[in-house]
Amino acid sequence: MKAPVRVAVTGAAGQISYSLIFRIASGTMLGPDQPVILQLLEIPPAMGALQGVLMELNDCAFPLVAGVIATDDPNVAFKDADFALLVGSRPRGPGMERSDLLNANGAIFTVQGKALSDNANPNVRVLVVGNPANTNALICLKNAPKLNPRNVTAMMRLDHNRAMSQIAEKTGTHSTKVEKVVVWGNHSSTQYPDISYATADGKAVKGLVDDEWNKNDFIPTVQQRGAAIIKARGASSAASAASAAVDHMRNWALGSNGQWVSMGVYSKGNPYAVDEDLIFAFPITCENGEWKIVEGLEISDFSREMIKKTEAELQGERAAVSDHIS
Ligand code: NAX
C-alpha cells in the first residue's frame, strides 16, 4: 500500500460533494491502492450538515480512508494538501447581477488561493468546480504565488462527457468508442463542443452526422445541458458533476492513456492564439502526472468564430474581477 495523500474538498456538505467525497474515499479517483486523508472545508452554518457527512463516511468503513478532517478554516483544510477540489462557491441569489456573483466568488477564491499557497504541498493539483469555474480558477491562481500555474485547472469534463454521450447516442455506439471530442473555452453556454476531429468506432463523426445536427442540435444541447437537468430534476447536476471531477483528477494524476480530454487550464503559451491570461478549455492528453495541449489541429473558420466568442466572455469575466487578480 502507498503512503496516504491528502485530498481537500470544499463545499463538502453540498450536493456535488455528497457524491464526490464517497467516490474519492472508495478509491475511484486515485486508484485502489492509494490511501487518502480527506480534508473537508465548509462555512460555519454548514458545519452541522458536514458532521452528518462525516458520520456517514465513518459508517462506510472505507479501507482506503486514512483520516478525515472537517473544518471551517481554509488554512487547516489545505494544510499539506496534494489534491484540492474546490467545489464550494456562492450561488446566485435573488436580484444578484452576474457581476455581483463574480465578485462574491472572487472574494472566496482570493482567500482560498492564498490559503493554498501558504499551506498546501507546493505541487498541489487544484480543480475548481464551483462556478463561474474558469474565472474562479484564474482568481485562485493569481492569489497563489507559490503554486505552479499549470496546477490550477477548471472543470470542463462534465461538458466533455456530455458531448461524448450525445455523439454516442447519435451514431449508435458506446461512449467508450467515441474519441477526440473537444469542448473549448468557458464552462458556460458559450462553450464550444467541437466534433471536427471526433471519431466514433474509428470513423469521422463529421461523416456520420449532418452539419444541421451539429449546429442546431448537438452544440446547443451540450451548451444547455445544465439548464435542462435543472428543469427536469429541480436541482442542478450533482452526481454527473462529481463523476466528471473524479474523471478529471484521475486522468491528470494517472494518465489519459492517449485519449483526449477537455480541461480548463492556464492559457499561457497555448498554440491556438487564445488570450494567454485565461483559464480556457483545450484538447488535452495527460501522462506522468502532467497535462499537455494537443497541438497542430487545423481550426476552421466556424471553430475560430466559436472560440473567439467564448474567449471574449472569459475576457469580460476577467475584467469584472480585476480587483481580485491585480
Ligand atoms: P451546493 O449549494 O449544494 O453546495 C455548495 C456548498 O459550498 C454549500 O454546502 C456551501 O455551504 C459551501 N460553500 C459556500 N461557500 C464556501 C466557502 N467559502 N468555503 C467552503 N464551502 C463553501 O452546490 P453544488 O450543487 O454542490 O454545486 C457546487 C458548485 O458547483 C456550484 O457553484 C455549481 O454552480 C458548480 N457546478 C459546476 C459544474 C462544472 O462543470 N464546473 C457543474 C455542476 C455545478 O453546477
PDB file of N, CA, C and O in Angstrom, residues 193-264:
ATOM      1  N   PRO A 193     -18.525  22.932 -27.984  1.00  0.00           N
ATOM      2  CA  PRO A 193     -18.331  21.491 -28.187  1.00  0.00           C
ATOM      3  C   PRO A 193     -18.045  21.251 -29.663  1.00  0.00           C
ATOM      4  O   PRO A 193     -18.856  21.601 -30.513  1.00  0.00           O
ATOM      5  N   ASP A 194     -16.890  20.642 -29.948  1.00  0.00           N
ATOM      6  CA  ASP A 194     -16.343  20.621 -31.306  1.00  0.00           C
ATOM      7  C   ASP A 194     -16.172  19.179 -31.783  1.00  0.00           C
ATOM      8  O   ASP A 194     -15.431  18.403 -31.174  1.00  0.00           O
ATOM      9  N   ILE A 195     -16.845  18.834 -32.880  1.00  0.00           N
ATOM     10  CA  ILE A 195     -16.735  17.462 -33.414  1.00  0.00           C
ATOM     11  C   ILE A 195     -15.744  17.377 -34.581  1.00  0.00           C
ATOM     12  O   ILE A 195     -15.641  16.331 -35.218  1.00  0.00           O
ATOM     13  N   SER A 196     -14.999  18.461 -34.846  1.00  0.00           N
ATOM     14  CA  SER A 196     -14.147  18.499 -36.047  1.00  0.00           C
ATOM     15  C   SER A 196     -13.217  17.296 -36.171  1.00  0.00           C
ATOM     16  O   SER A 196     -12.921  16.850 -37.277  1.00  0.00           O
ATOM     17  N   TYR A 197     -12.695  16.811 -35.045  1.00  0.00           N
ATOM     18  CA  TYR A 197     -11.675  15.748 -35.085  1.00  0.00           C
ATOM     19  C   TYR A 197     -12.215  14.434 -34.527  1.00  0.00           C
ATOM     20  O   TYR A 197     -11.505  13.436 -34.461  1.00  0.00           O
ATOM     21  N   ALA A 198     -13.488  14.472 -34.076  1.00  0.00           N
ATOM     22  CA  ALA A 198     -14.038  13.333 -33.327  1.00  0.00           C
ATOM     23  C   ALA A 198     -14.236  12.111 -34.218  1.00  0.00           C
ATOM     24  O   ALA A 198     -14.546  12.227 -35.411  1.00  0.00           O
ATOM     25  N   THR A 199     -14.044  10.937 -33.599  1.00  0.00           N
ATOM     26  CA  THR A 199     -14.349   9.685 -34.284  1.00  0.00           C
ATOM     27  C   THR A 199     -15.302   8.854 -33.420  1.00  0.00           C
ATOM     28  O   THR A 199     -15.313   8.985 -32.198  1.00  0.00           O
ATOM     29  N   ALA A 200     -16.120   8.036 -34.096  1.00  0.00           N
ATOM     30  CA  ALA A 200     -16.986   7.078 -33.413  1.00  0.00           C
ATOM     31  C   ALA A 200     -16.748   5.745 -34.099  1.00  0.00           C
ATOM     32  O   ALA A 200     -16.833   5.668 -35.337  1.00  0.00           O
ATOM     33  N   ASP A 201     -16.394   4.740 -33.326  1.00  0.00           N
ATOM     34  CA  ASP A 201     -15.992   3.441 -33.904  1.00  0.00           C
ATOM     35  C   ASP A 201     -14.913   3.634 -34.975  1.00  0.00           C
ATOM     36  O   ASP A 201     -14.938   2.953 -36.008  1.00  0.00           O
ATOM     37  N   GLY A 202     -14.039   4.584 -34.757  1.00  0.00           N
ATOM     38  CA  GLY A 202     -12.926   4.818 -35.683  1.00  0.00           C
ATOM     39  C   GLY A 202     -13.277   5.625 -36.922  1.00  0.00           C
ATOM     40  O   GLY A 202     -12.406   5.944 -37.728  1.00  0.00           O
ATOM     41  N   LYS A 203     -14.564   5.986 -37.088  1.00  0.00           N
ATOM     42  CA  LYS A 203     -14.951   6.756 -38.290  1.00  0.00           C
ATOM     43  C   LYS A 203     -15.154   8.221 -37.914  1.00  0.00           C
ATOM     44  O   LYS A 203     -15.640   8.523 -36.814  1.00  0.00           O
ATOM     45  N   ALA A 204     -14.844   9.120 -38.867  1.00  0.00           N
ATOM     46  CA  ALA A 204     -15.004  10.555 -38.594  1.00  0.00           C
ATOM     47  C   ALA A 204     -16.473  10.871 -38.307  1.00  0.00           C
ATOM     48  O   ALA A 204     -17.356  10.544 -39.123  1.00  0.00           O
ATOM     49  N   VAL A 205     -16.726  11.500 -37.179  1.00  0.00           N
ATOM     50  CA  VAL A 205     -18.110  11.833 -36.806  1.00  0.00           C
ATOM     51  C   VAL A 205     -18.717  12.790 -37.837  1.00  0.00           C
ATOM     52  O   VAL A 205     -19.904  12.696 -38.156  1.00  0.00           O
ATOM     53  N   LYS A 206     -17.885  13.666 -38.390  1.00  0.00           N
ATOM     54  CA  LYS A 206     -18.391  14.633 -39.397  1.00  0.00           C
ATOM     55  C   LYS A 206     -19.020  13.918 -40.589  1.00  0.00           C
ATOM     56  O   LYS A 206     -19.925  14.464 -41.237  1.00  0.00           O
ATOM     57  N   GLY A 207     -18.517  12.729 -40.880  1.00  0.00           N
ATOM     58  CA  GLY A 207     -19.079  11.958 -41.993  1.00  0.00           C
ATOM     59  C   GLY A 207     -20.330  11.176 -41.610  1.00  0.00           C
ATOM     60  O   GLY A 207     -21.018  10.648 -42.476  1.00  0.00           O
ATOM     61  N   LEU A 208     -20.599  11.102 -40.293  1.00  0.00           N
ATOM     62  CA  LEU A 208     -21.738  10.295 -39.828  1.00  0.00           C
ATOM     63  C   LEU A 208     -22.959  11.134 -39.481  1.00  0.00           C
ATOM     64  O   LEU A 208     -24.058  10.612 -39.347  1.00  0.00           O
ATOM     65  N   VAL A 209     -22.743  12.433 -39.283  1.00  0.00           N
ATOM     66  CA  VAL A 209     -23.863  13.316 -38.906  1.00  0.00           C
ATOM     67  C   VAL A 209     -23.904  14.488 -39.881  1.00  0.00           C
ATOM     68  O   VAL A 209     -22.903  14.771 -40.538  1.00  0.00           O
ATOM     69  N   ASP A 210     -25.047  15.150 -39.985  1.00  0.00           N
ATOM     70  CA  ASP A 210     -25.041  16.307 -40.897  1.00  0.00           C
ATOM     71  C   ASP A 210     -24.768  17.598 -40.111  1.00  0.00           C
ATOM     72  O   ASP A 210     -24.885  17.650 -38.888  1.00  0.00           O
ATOM     73  N   ASP A 211     -24.394  18.598 -40.891  1.00  0.00           N
ATOM     74  CA  ASP A 211     -23.998  19.877 -40.314  1.00  0.00           C
ATOM     75  C   ASP A 211     -25.145  20.512 -39.522  1.00  0.00           C
ATOM     76  O   ASP A 211     -24.938  21.157 -38.489  1.00  0.00           O
ATOM     77  N   GLU A 212     -26.335  20.292 -40.034  1.00  0.00           N
ATOM     78  CA  GLU A 212     -27.557  20.794 -39.386  1.00  0.00           C
ATOM     79  C   GLU A 212     -27.650  20.260 -37.946  1.00  0.00           C
ATOM     80  O   GLU A 212     -27.916  20.998 -37.002  1.00  0.00           O
ATOM     81  N   TRP A 213     -27.434  18.938 -37.782  1.00  0.00           N
ATOM     82  CA  TRP A 213     -27.488  18.328 -36.438  1.00  0.00           C
ATOM     83  C   TRP A 213     -26.396  18.930 -35.550  1.00  0.00           C
ATOM     84  O   TRP A 213     -26.644  19.282 -34.397  1.00  0.00           O
ATOM     85  N   ASN A 214     -25.209  19.077 -36.122  1.00  0.00           N
ATOM     86  CA  ASN A 214     -24.103  19.623 -35.326  1.00  0.00           C
ATOM     87  C   ASN A 214     -24.453  21.010 -34.802  1.00  0.00           C
ATOM     88  O   ASN A 214     -24.364  21.274 -33.593  1.00  0.00           O
ATOM     89  N   LYS A 215     -24.879  21.887 -35.719  1.00  0.00           N
ATOM     90  CA  LYS A 215     -25.065  23.295 -35.337  1.00  0.00           C
ATOM     91  C   LYS A 215     -26.355  23.543 -34.571  1.00  0.00           C
ATOM     92  O   LYS A 215     -26.385  24.377 -33.657  1.00  0.00           O
ATOM     93  N   ASN A 216     -27.419  22.851 -34.943  1.00  0.00           N
ATOM     94  CA  ASN A 216     -28.728  23.195 -34.354  1.00  0.00           C
ATOM     95  C   ASN A 216     -29.207  22.239 -33.278  1.00  0.00           C
ATOM     96  O   ASN A 216     -30.223  22.493 -32.636  1.00  0.00           O
ATOM     97  N   ASP A 217     -28.495  21.151 -33.104  1.00  0.00           N
ATOM     98  CA  ASP A 217     -28.926  20.169 -32.108  1.00  0.00           C
ATOM     99  C   ASP A 217     -27.786  19.901 -31.118  1.00  0.00           C
ATOM    100  O   ASP A 217     -27.860  20.246 -29.934  1.00  0.00           O
ATOM    101  N   PHE A 218     -26.693  19.306 -31.636  1.00  0.00           N
ATOM    102  CA  PHE A 218     -25.593  18.888 -30.756  1.00  0.00           C
ATOM    103  C   PHE A 218     -25.018  20.051 -29.934  1.00  0.00           C
ATOM    104  O   PHE A 218     -24.989  19.991 -28.693  1.00  0.00           O
ATOM    105  N   ILE A 219     -24.583  21.108 -30.613  1.00  0.00           N
ATOM    106  CA  ILE A 219     -23.907  22.197 -29.886  1.00  0.00           C
ATOM    107  C   ILE A 219     -24.838  22.813 -28.837  1.00  0.00           C
ATOM    108  O   ILE A 219     -24.477  22.871 -27.649  1.00  0.00           O
ATOM    109  N   PRO A 220     -26.083  23.230 -29.214  1.00  0.00           N
ATOM    110  CA  PRO A 220     -26.942  23.803 -28.173  1.00  0.00           C
ATOM    111  C   PRO A 220     -27.324  22.815 -27.071  1.00  0.00           C
ATOM    112  O   PRO A 220     -27.441  23.209 -25.911  1.00  0.00           O
ATOM    113  N   THR A 221     -27.486  21.530 -27.411  1.00  0.00           N
ATOM    114  CA  THR A 221     -27.858  20.544 -26.377  1.00  0.00           C
ATOM    115  C   THR A 221     -26.759  20.452 -25.315  1.00  0.00           C
ATOM    116  O   THR A 221     -27.031  20.449 -24.113  1.00  0.00           O
ATOM    117  N   VAL A 222     -25.499  20.376 -25.776  1.00  0.00           N
ATOM    118  CA  VAL A 222     -24.398  20.278 -24.809  1.00  0.00           C
ATOM    119  C   VAL A 222     -24.268  21.593 -24.028  1.00  0.00           C
ATOM    120  O   VAL A 222     -24.135  21.587 -22.794  1.00  0.00           O
ATOM    121  N   GLN A 223     -24.370  22.706 -24.744  1.00  0.00           N
ATOM    122  CA  GLN A 223     -24.245  24.013 -24.072  1.00  0.00           C
ATOM    123  C   GLN A 223     -25.319  24.212 -22.998  1.00  0.00           C
ATOM    124  O   GLN A 223     -25.072  24.818 -21.970  1.00  0.00           O
ATOM    125  N   GLN A 224     -26.535  23.721 -23.277  1.00  0.00           N
ATOM    126  CA  GLN A 224     -27.683  23.986 -22.392  1.00  0.00           C
ATOM    127  C   GLN A 224     -28.019  22.809 -21.482  1.00  0.00           C
ATOM    128  O   GLN A 224     -29.071  22.801 -20.855  1.00  0.00           O
ATOM    129  N   ARG A 225     -27.154  21.818 -21.429  1.00  0.00           N
ATOM    130  CA  ARG A 225     -27.490  20.597 -20.694  1.00  0.00           C
ATOM    131  C   ARG A 225     -27.719  20.875 -19.200  1.00  0.00           C
ATOM    132  O   ARG A 225     -28.603  20.286 -18.574  1.00  0.00           O
ATOM    133  N   GLY A 226     -26.919  21.770 -18.648  1.00  0.00           N
ATOM    134  CA  GLY A 226     -27.068  22.080 -17.218  1.00  0.00           C
ATOM    135  C   GLY A 226     -28.471  22.602 -16.925  1.00  0.00           C
ATOM    136  O   GLY A 226     -29.132  22.171 -15.963  1.00  0.00           O
ATOM    137  N   ALA A 227     -28.961  23.495 -17.771  1.00  0.00           N
ATOM    138  CA  ALA A 227     -30.302  24.074 -17.579  1.00  0.00           C
ATOM    139  C   ALA A 227     -31.369  22.997 -17.757  1.00  0.00           C
ATOM    140  O   ALA A 227     -32.369  22.971 -17.024  1.00  0.00           O
ATOM    141  N   ALA A 228     -31.150  22.081 -18.709  1.00  0.00           N
ATOM    142  CA  ALA A 228     -32.133  21.006 -18.942  1.00  0.00           C
ATOM    143  C   ALA A 228     -32.225  20.085 -17.724  1.00  0.00           C
ATOM    144  O   ALA A 228     -33.308  19.616 -17.366  1.00  0.00           O
ATOM    145  N   ILE A 229     -31.089  19.835 -17.081  1.00  0.00           N
ATOM    146  CA  ILE A 229     -31.078  18.980 -15.872  1.00  0.00           C
ATOM    147  C   ILE A 229     -31.851  19.690 -14.751  1.00  0.00           C
ATOM    148  O   ILE A 229     -32.662  19.071 -14.050  1.00  0.00           O
ATOM    149  N   ILE A 230     -31.608  20.974 -14.598  1.00  0.00           N
ATOM    150  CA  ILE A 230     -32.306  21.726 -13.534  1.00  0.00           C
ATOM    151  C   ILE A 230     -33.812  21.650 -13.771  1.00  0.00           C
ATOM    152  O   ILE A 230     -34.592  21.402 -12.848  1.00  0.00           O
ATOM    153  N   LYS A 231     -34.213  21.810 -15.027  1.00  0.00           N
ATOM    154  CA  LYS A 231     -35.637  21.783 -15.348  1.00  0.00           C
ATOM    155  C   LYS A 231     -36.244  20.404 -15.025  1.00  0.00           C
ATOM    156  O   LYS A 231     -37.322  20.300 -14.441  1.00  0.00           O
ATOM    157  N   ALA A 232     -35.520  19.350 -15.358  1.00  0.00           N
ATOM    158  CA  ALA A 232     -36.057  18.004 -15.161  1.00  0.00           C
ATOM    159  C   ALA A 232     -36.009  17.561 -13.700  1.00  0.00           C
ATOM    160  O   ALA A 232     -36.926  16.937 -13.192  1.00  0.00           O
ATOM    161  N   ARG A 233     -34.909  17.899 -13.011  1.00  0.00           N
ATOM    162  CA  ARG A 233     -34.656  17.351 -11.685  1.00  0.00           C
ATOM    163  C   ARG A 233     -35.061  18.301 -10.568  1.00  0.00           C
ATOM    164  O   ARG A 233     -35.158  17.917  -9.409  1.00  0.00           O
ATOM    165  N   GLY A 234     -35.209  19.576 -10.946  1.00  0.00           N
ATOM    166  CA  GLY A 234     -35.494  20.582  -9.930  1.00  0.00           C
ATOM    167  C   GLY A 234     -34.258  20.921  -9.107  1.00  0.00           C
ATOM    168  O   GLY A 234     -34.340  21.592  -8.088  1.00  0.00           O
ATOM    169  N   ALA A 235     -33.118  20.484  -9.545  1.00  0.00           N
ATOM    170  CA  ALA A 235     -31.846  20.785  -8.865  1.00  0.00           C
ATOM    171  C   ALA A 235     -30.740  20.611  -9.891  1.00  0.00           C
ATOM    172  O   ALA A 235     -30.909  19.881 -10.879  1.00  0.00           O
ATOM    173  N   SER A 236     -29.602  21.271  -9.648  1.00  0.00           N
ATOM    174  CA  SER A 236     -28.549  21.227 -10.667  1.00  0.00           C
ATOM    175  C   SER A 236     -27.814  19.882 -10.624  1.00  0.00           C
ATOM    176  O   SER A 236     -27.888  19.142  -9.638  1.00  0.00           O
ATOM    177  N   SER A 237     -27.106  19.599 -11.727  1.00  0.00           N
ATOM    178  CA  SER A 237     -26.357  18.341 -11.871  1.00  0.00           C
ATOM    179  C   SER A 237     -25.467  18.138 -10.659  1.00  0.00           C
ATOM    180  O   SER A 237     -24.715  19.040 -10.297  1.00  0.00           O
ATOM    181  N   ALA A 238     -25.517  16.965 -10.091  1.00  0.00           N
ATOM    182  CA  ALA A 238     -24.669  16.715  -8.921  1.00  0.00           C
ATOM    183  C   ALA A 238     -23.866  15.427  -9.108  1.00  0.00           C
ATOM    184  O   ALA A 238     -22.637  15.459  -9.123  1.00  0.00           O
ATOM    185  N   ALA A 239     -24.554  14.292  -9.299  1.00  0.00           N
ATOM    186  CA  ALA A 239     -23.826  13.021  -9.446  1.00  0.00           C
ATOM    187  C   ALA A 239     -22.935  13.052 -10.689  1.00  0.00           C
ATOM    188  O   ALA A 239     -21.786  12.601 -10.652  1.00  0.00           O
ATOM    189  N   SER A 240     -23.454  13.624 -11.789  1.00  0.00           N
ATOM    190  CA  SER A 240     -22.648  13.658 -13.015  1.00  0.00           C
ATOM    191  C   SER A 240     -21.480  14.632 -12.869  1.00  0.00           C
ATOM    192  O   SER A 240     -20.398  14.407 -13.420  1.00  0.00           O
ATOM    193  N   ALA A 241     -21.699  15.704 -12.093  1.00  0.00           N
ATOM    194  CA  ALA A 241     -20.601  16.658 -11.852  1.00  0.00           C
ATOM    195  C   ALA A 241     -19.524  15.996 -11.000  1.00  0.00           C
ATOM    196  O   ALA A 241     -18.326  16.138 -11.267  1.00  0.00           O
ATOM    197  N   ALA A 242     -19.944  15.247  -9.988  1.00  0.00           N
ATOM    198  CA  ALA A 242     -18.975  14.544  -9.137  1.00  0.00           C
ATOM    199  C   ALA A 242     -18.199  13.523  -9.962  1.00  0.00           C
ATOM    200  O   ALA A 242     -16.973  13.394  -9.842  1.00  0.00           O
ATOM    201  N   SER A 243     -18.908  12.816 -10.837  1.00  0.00           N
ATOM    202  CA  SER A 243     -18.266  11.802 -11.668  1.00  0.00           C
ATOM    203  C   SER A 243     -17.229  12.452 -12.592  1.00  0.00           C
ATOM    204  O   SER A 243     -16.125  11.927 -12.791  1.00  0.00           O
ATOM    205  N   ALA A 244     -17.585  13.616 -13.136  1.00  0.00           N
ATOM    206  CA  ALA A 244     -16.658  14.331 -14.025  1.00  0.00           C
ATOM    207  C   ALA A 244     -15.428  14.814 -13.252  1.00  0.00           C
ATOM    208  O   ALA A 244     -14.305  14.775 -13.773  1.00  0.00           O
ATOM    209  N   ALA A 245     -15.620  15.255 -12.018  1.00  0.00           N
ATOM    210  CA  ALA A 245     -14.477  15.720 -11.203  1.00  0.00           C
ATOM    211  C   ALA A 245     -13.523  14.557 -10.942  1.00  0.00           C
ATOM    212  O   ALA A 245     -12.296  14.702 -11.017  1.00  0.00           O
ATOM    213  N   VAL A 246     -14.096  13.385 -10.666  1.00  0.00           N
ATOM    214  CA  VAL A 246     -13.283  12.186 -10.449  1.00  0.00           C
ATOM    215  C   VAL A 246     -12.515  11.841 -11.735  1.00  0.00           C
ATOM    216  O   VAL A 246     -11.306  11.569 -11.706  1.00  0.00           O
ATOM    217  N   ASP A 247     -13.187  11.896 -12.880  1.00  0.00           N
ATOM    218  CA  ASP A 247     -12.527  11.610 -14.173  1.00  0.00           C
ATOM    219  C   ASP A 247     -11.368  12.579 -14.426  1.00  0.00           C
ATOM    220  O   ASP A 247     -10.282  12.172 -14.850  1.00  0.00           O
ATOM    221  N   HIS A 248     -11.630  13.871 -14.185  1.00  0.00           N
ATOM    222  CA  HIS A 248     -10.617  14.911 -14.422  1.00  0.00           C
ATOM    223  C   HIS A 248      -9.363  14.618 -13.595  1.00  0.00           C
ATOM    224  O   HIS A 248      -8.243  14.572 -14.126  1.00  0.00           O
ATOM    225  N   MET A 249      -9.551  14.399 -12.303  1.00  0.00           N
ATOM    226  CA  MET A 249      -8.401  14.196 -11.418  1.00  0.00           C
ATOM    227  C   MET A 249      -7.706  12.864 -11.691  1.00  0.00           C
ATOM    228  O   MET A 249      -6.480  12.778 -11.653  1.00  0.00           O
ATOM    229  N   ARG A 250      -8.494  11.821 -11.968  1.00  0.00           N
ATOM    230  CA  ARG A 250      -7.887  10.510 -12.213  1.00  0.00           C
ATOM    231  C   ARG A 250      -7.000  10.550 -13.461  1.00  0.00           C
ATOM    232  O   ARG A 250      -5.860  10.093 -13.449  1.00  0.00           O
ATOM    233  N   ASN A 251      -7.521  11.163 -14.534  1.00  0.00           N
ATOM    234  CA  ASN A 251      -6.716  11.233 -15.759  1.00  0.00           C
ATOM    235  C   ASN A 251      -5.477  12.097 -15.563  1.00  0.00           C
ATOM    236  O   ASN A 251      -4.391  11.760 -16.050  1.00  0.00           O
ATOM    237  N   TRP A 252      -5.631  13.194 -14.843  1.00  0.00           N
ATOM    238  CA  TRP A 252      -4.489  14.090 -14.595  1.00  0.00           C
ATOM    239  C   TRP A 252      -3.415  13.357 -13.787  1.00  0.00           C
ATOM    240  O   TRP A 252      -2.230  13.378 -14.127  1.00  0.00           O
ATOM    241  N   ALA A 253      -3.837  12.673 -12.729  1.00  0.00           N
ATOM    242  CA  ALA A 253      -2.869  12.015 -11.843  1.00  0.00           C
ATOM    243  C   ALA A 253      -2.321  10.727 -12.448  1.00  0.00           C
ATOM    244  O   ALA A 253      -1.127  10.439 -12.333  1.00  0.00           O
ATOM    245  N   LEU A 254      -3.182   9.968 -13.103  1.00  0.00           N
ATOM    246  CA  LEU A 254      -2.788   8.612 -13.518  1.00  0.00           C
ATOM    247  C   LEU A 254      -2.649   8.461 -15.027  1.00  0.00           C
ATOM    248  O   LEU A 254      -2.255   7.407 -15.506  1.00  0.00           O
ATOM    249  N   GLY A 255      -3.002   9.512 -15.793  1.00  0.00           N
ATOM    250  CA  GLY A 255      -2.836   9.476 -17.248  1.00  0.00           C
ATOM    251  C   GLY A 255      -4.151   9.225 -17.971  1.00  0.00           C
ATOM    252  O   GLY A 255      -5.082   8.635 -17.428  1.00  0.00           O
ATOM    253  N   SER A 256      -4.204   9.712 -19.226  1.00  0.00           N
ATOM    254  CA  SER A 256      -5.435   9.548 -20.014  1.00  0.00           C
ATOM    255  C   SER A 256      -5.266   8.475 -21.098  1.00  0.00           C
ATOM    256  O   SER A 256      -6.123   8.331 -21.965  1.00  0.00           O
ATOM    257  N   ASN A 257      -4.144   7.741 -21.036  1.00  0.00           N
ATOM    258  CA  ASN A 257      -3.884   6.640 -21.995  1.00  0.00           C
ATOM    259  C   ASN A 257      -4.053   7.085 -23.442  1.00  0.00           C
ATOM    260  O   ASN A 257      -4.640   6.370 -24.256  1.00  0.00           O
ATOM    261  N   GLY A 258      -3.569   8.270 -23.751  1.00  0.00           N
ATOM    262  CA  GLY A 258      -3.618   8.770 -25.123  1.00  0.00           C
ATOM    263  C   GLY A 258      -4.963   9.365 -25.515  1.00  0.00           C
ATOM    264  O   GLY A 258      -5.080   9.969 -26.580  1.00  0.00           O
ATOM    265  N   GLN A 259      -5.975   9.203 -24.682  1.00  0.00           N
ATOM    266  CA  GLN A 259      -7.295   9.763 -25.004  1.00  0.00           C
ATOM    267  C   GLN A 259      -7.286  11.284 -24.800  1.00  0.00           C
ATOM    268  O   GLN A 259      -6.655  11.770 -23.871  1.00  0.00           O
ATOM    269  N   TRP A 260      -8.044  11.975 -25.647  1.00  0.00           N
ATOM    270  CA  TRP A 260      -8.201  13.412 -25.457  1.00  0.00           C
ATOM    271  C   TRP A 260      -9.265  13.654 -24.383  1.00  0.00           C
ATOM    272  O   TRP A 260     -10.309  12.988 -24.375  1.00  0.00           O
ATOM    273  N   VAL A 261      -8.973  14.636 -23.531  1.00  0.00           N
ATOM    274  CA  VAL A 261      -9.974  15.098 -22.572  1.00  0.00           C
ATOM    275  C   VAL A 261     -10.022  16.622 -22.668  1.00  0.00           C
ATOM    276  O   VAL A 261      -9.126  17.229 -23.257  1.00  0.00           O
ATOM    277  N   SER A 262     -11.069  17.227 -22.129  1.00  0.00           N
ATOM    278  CA  SER A 262     -11.128  18.691 -22.109  1.00  0.00           C
ATOM    279  C   SER A 262     -10.912  19.146 -20.674  1.00  0.00           C
ATOM    280  O   SER A 262     -11.580  18.658 -19.761  1.00  0.00           O
ATOM    281  N   MET A 263      -9.933  20.053 -20.492  1.00  0.00           N
ATOM    282  CA  MET A 263      -9.649  20.604 -19.169  1.00  0.00           C
ATOM    283  C   MET A 263      -9.496  22.113 -19.313  1.00  0.00           C
ATOM    284  O   MET A 263      -8.894  22.582 -20.281  1.00  0.00           O
ATOM    285  N   GLY A 264      -9.999  22.853 -18.346  1.00  0.00           N
ATOM    286  CA  GLY A 264      -9.750  24.289 -18.312  1.00  0.00           C
ATOM    287  C   GLY A 264      -8.367  24.498 -17.700  1.00  0.00           C
ATOM    288  O   GLY A 264      -8.146  24.107 -16.548  1.00  0.00           O
TER     289      GLY A 264
END
